Amino acid sequence: MNYDAIVIGAGHNGLAAAIELASKGWSVAVVEANAEPGGAVKTREVTQPGFRHDLCPMNLSMFAGSAFFNKNKDDLFAHGLGFVPAADCFASVFRDQTWLGVSTDLEKTAGRIAAFSEKDAAAWRAMLAEFGADAPHIFGLLGSPMPSLAAAKVAWKAWRGRGTRWLYDTLKLLLSSPRDFLDARFEHSKVKTMMAAWGLHLDFAPDVAGGALFPYLESMANQAFGMVIGQGGADTIIRAMTSLLKSRGGELILGNAVECIETSGGKATGVRLADGRVLTARKAVIANAHPQLVFGTLLPPDPARAEFDARIAKFRAGPGTMMIHLALDGLPDWKAGEELKRFAYVHVAPDLEMMSRVYAEAVGGLLPVEPALVVGQPTALDPSRAPEGKHVLWVQVRVLPATIRGDAKGEISGTNWDEVKEAYADRVIGILDSYAPGISAKILGRSVFSPVDLERENPNLVGGDNLSGSHHLDQNFLFRPVAGYSRYKTPVPSLYMCGASTWPGAGTGAGSGFMLANILVGK
C-alpha cells in the first residue's frame, strides 16, 4: 500500500506527528509491533481485576502544557481525553519523619517552607515571580527545533524583554548542577532536597552539570499550574490520539512489527512488515524509535554513513528504572502526616547525600542500598482506577543498574534481574514501610517490572532507561541524539526520527513529533 508518510511506533510522539500530517492532507499509516498502542504510556490491570495501573508515566502535565495539546485540545476532549487535576502536587519525606510539599495554593506552600526557613519562603515567592516572566521564553525554547530560526527568535525576544543579564543567568541555569543552583538560592537542606528530587526523574544526581533546569521547572510549574493525571489512566491520551488520528484519515496497524526500512538509491521508501507486506512512503518514513534500533536493526550497515552509525552506537542510555505496582486495601499511612495522602507524588529521597550515593552505586553496576522512590498515589485523585474503597500505588524506583555487578548492601547475591527483582522489590517495600508503617499489610497484589522487563515491554527503553538516552549535556540540546542531527533528519534522505531520544527529550509532551510534522509540512 502507498502512503505519504509511514510512522514506526505508536507512542505519543509518533501519533502526534501522524495527526499533524493527516490534518494537512497527508495519507499516513502508523505501524506498531505491539497489539496495544502507546509506547511507554500504557495503563493495565497488572495486579488484580479492577485495579488500573499506569505502567510507566503517570504525570501528564507535560502533555497538558504542550503545543500539540494546545492546538488540538477541543478535538482530543471530543475523542475522550480526560484529565484529573492535582492541587497537592508533590512532597518529600525526610528521615526525621517531617515532610515538605508543593500545593497550588501559594500560601500553603510558602507556609510549609517558612516553618523551616522564613528566608527560603521569601526566596520561593521571588523565584515564582521570576518564573512568571521566564516561563514564556524557556518553554518557547523547549518548544522550538534545535537549532532553528524559531529558537533564535525566542532568544532575541528574551534579550529584548529581559536584557543581557537574563540571557547569562539562563545559560548559567542550563549548565548548573542541582546542588549549585539550589545552594545559591536557598539555605535549608529540606527545601533543596524537595526540589533536587526532580533531578533523579531524569539522570541528574545533585552534582551533575546541566541538572538544575528540571528541578526548577517542575517545582515552579507545579506551584504555578498544578499537576494533572489521566482520568482512568495515563492511556487516556493514547486512546484520544488514536481516535483522532483515525477521524482524520490516518491508519493504525497494530501487532505487526517493522522488519526493515526499505531503501532505494540510498533513500528511505517504505517499510517491510513481519507479515511480508511492503508499505511505500512517498514523502517520509518517521521512526519514533531509539536510534540504535533504527540504525542497528532496521537498516543494514552502509559505508557511506559509517561515521554517523559509530556515533549512534555510542549514544548512552541513562540508568535503569524499576516499576512496582501495588493494589492496596488503603492509601499509605504516612508517618510524617495524614495530609500526605492527598498528594499525587511523594518522593522518598530524604537528602542530597543519598541521591548522590544511589546514583554512584547504580552507574557502578551495584544494586543501591537505598534507592530513590517516586510514590504515585493516583487513586487519591481518581478513585475510578480501583474498586470502591481500594487503591493503586505507583512506585518508580530510581536509579538502578541495567547490568548488575553486585549488591552495595551485600544481601542479594544474584546478578540476573529475573532472579533478583522480587528480592529487590522487597527492599523497596521495606524502605517504604519505614515511612508508611503497615504498608505491607495493605498489599492485595503486586507486579514488579525490572529494567529488563521494561525493555521487553518496550525495546526503546534500553536497559530499563525510561529516558531513551541520558540527558547529560553532551546528549542534550544540539547534541540530541548526536551533533548535527538534532532537527530530526538522518543521513538517509526521507528518513526522520522523533521520540524521547531526540530533542526536547523524555516526557509526555509530544514535542518532537509535533515539531517534526511542522517541519515536514513547511510551517
Phi, psi and omega in degrees: 000153184248137178223164170285320181218144174239128179253126178265113179105122183260042169282176187294329177291316178297319179293322178298316178299315182296318180296316181295318179293318179297325180292342177262011176093004178284144170275128190225139171236134175251125184248130183229130181294323181281158178285352184235129178284170172124342183062238179277349183266093181220152176229127184217163171270088186259357178246295179219157178302137177092351179256110184261120186245133171284118186298316180234268183292142175242321183280120181252020182298323179296322177294316181295335179261007188276158175295325179298312179297316182301323180285325190246011191299321181297317179292321179296316177297323178295334180262019168104003179297137177221134177244150172237117182281151175242115176281329174258104197272296182213155180213161173237142173254150186239168187296332180273013177065030165259174180210165177212133184214163182250124174241160181293340173284106184302323182296323177296312182297311182297324178295321178295317180294320181298333178297336176261324183198115175298322180298319180290327176297319177294321179294324177296315179298318180295320179295320179296320178296319177295322180299323179301325178275329182283324192307313181302324181284315182293313180291331174296321177293315180294338181261014179244143173305153186234112356274166178192163174297324179299317178295320178297322179294322177299313180297319179297315180296321178296318179297318179295322184274327188244342177094169183296323180302320180296320179297318178295318180296321180292319177298320177298319177300315183295333184262345188284155169279159177304317183297313182298317180297315184286323178298329182284347187237335184229157181251332186269135184298328183286327175294315179296318180297316180303317181283319184295336180304330179295335179299324181284352170293331169262227177229050182244101168291167186304333186249019178268124180300143179088001185267000185284331189298314186293314175302320178297308183296315182294317181297312183287321180294321177294321177295318185280321190240343185085186179238151173232147170239171183278137177291117182084349181144158180297337181292359175301326180289325181288317179297319179292320181292318179292322177295318179295319178302313181296324180293337179262012174094001179284156181247141179240118181248110184253156176067029182216101186288149170280120179276325178199157173268124180282139177228157175212124183061030181082358183255141176289128184238353181161198181222152172253128183268165180299332179275006176096348180291146173247123177256130184261137178244119182285328187242322187201141164250123184246118180262104173272072190206160176300133184300332178288335173286322181293310186262005175243344185230310188279339179239138175288156177302149179220119180306333183292338180238028184303320182293318178296314180300322180295322178291320178296323181297336180266001178298118189274139171282154168281178178297164180281168182225147169243141173245128176242122181250127183239134165266126188238153175279347179187162178294157178302142175267086184295124181298329183289337179161141181299331183299336181296340179295344182271350188276143177294313179239140167234118178273127172254082180210080201285349177197163182294330182296317179290328177297318177294319183292315182295324179294315180297319179296316183294313182290342174274003177088011183258143170292120185295146175298316186222088180289159173280138181242132170252109185259109178267136180240065188298327182284350170293336180255325188228086182298345183294348183279354182215160174303157184306129178082355180253171185216160169245147175237136183247111184241111176262125184256117184230142351247158187227158176282143173289318178244125186273126174260338182172184181244120181299337180269347178074021183254327185256122188267338184286159177235011178249125185300324180297331181275329190252354189298321181291321177295321179289324175299324176298321177298317180298314180297324177297319176296315180298322181295332179288339177256337178225078185304139178088004182299324182299323182289342180272350187285122176262337180195150182220138176225125185246127175247109177284172174306322178292319178298320180295321177292324176296320179293321182215105184301344177290341180270068187298122181065022182077014178282105183281005178262349187054045178124135178306146177258018176298161192304327182283359176230028182227170179054240182292348187254016182250118359279331174217156182302137179093351183226036181273357181255028169078350174286163173230172176294348179266114180306140179072003175252126183233158177239148168214179181113184187295339179283352180246167178298136008265019172099205189287167179118177185258022186281351178058023187294315184292319178296318180294314181292320178300314180300318179294326175295316184294327180269003174076025181280000000 
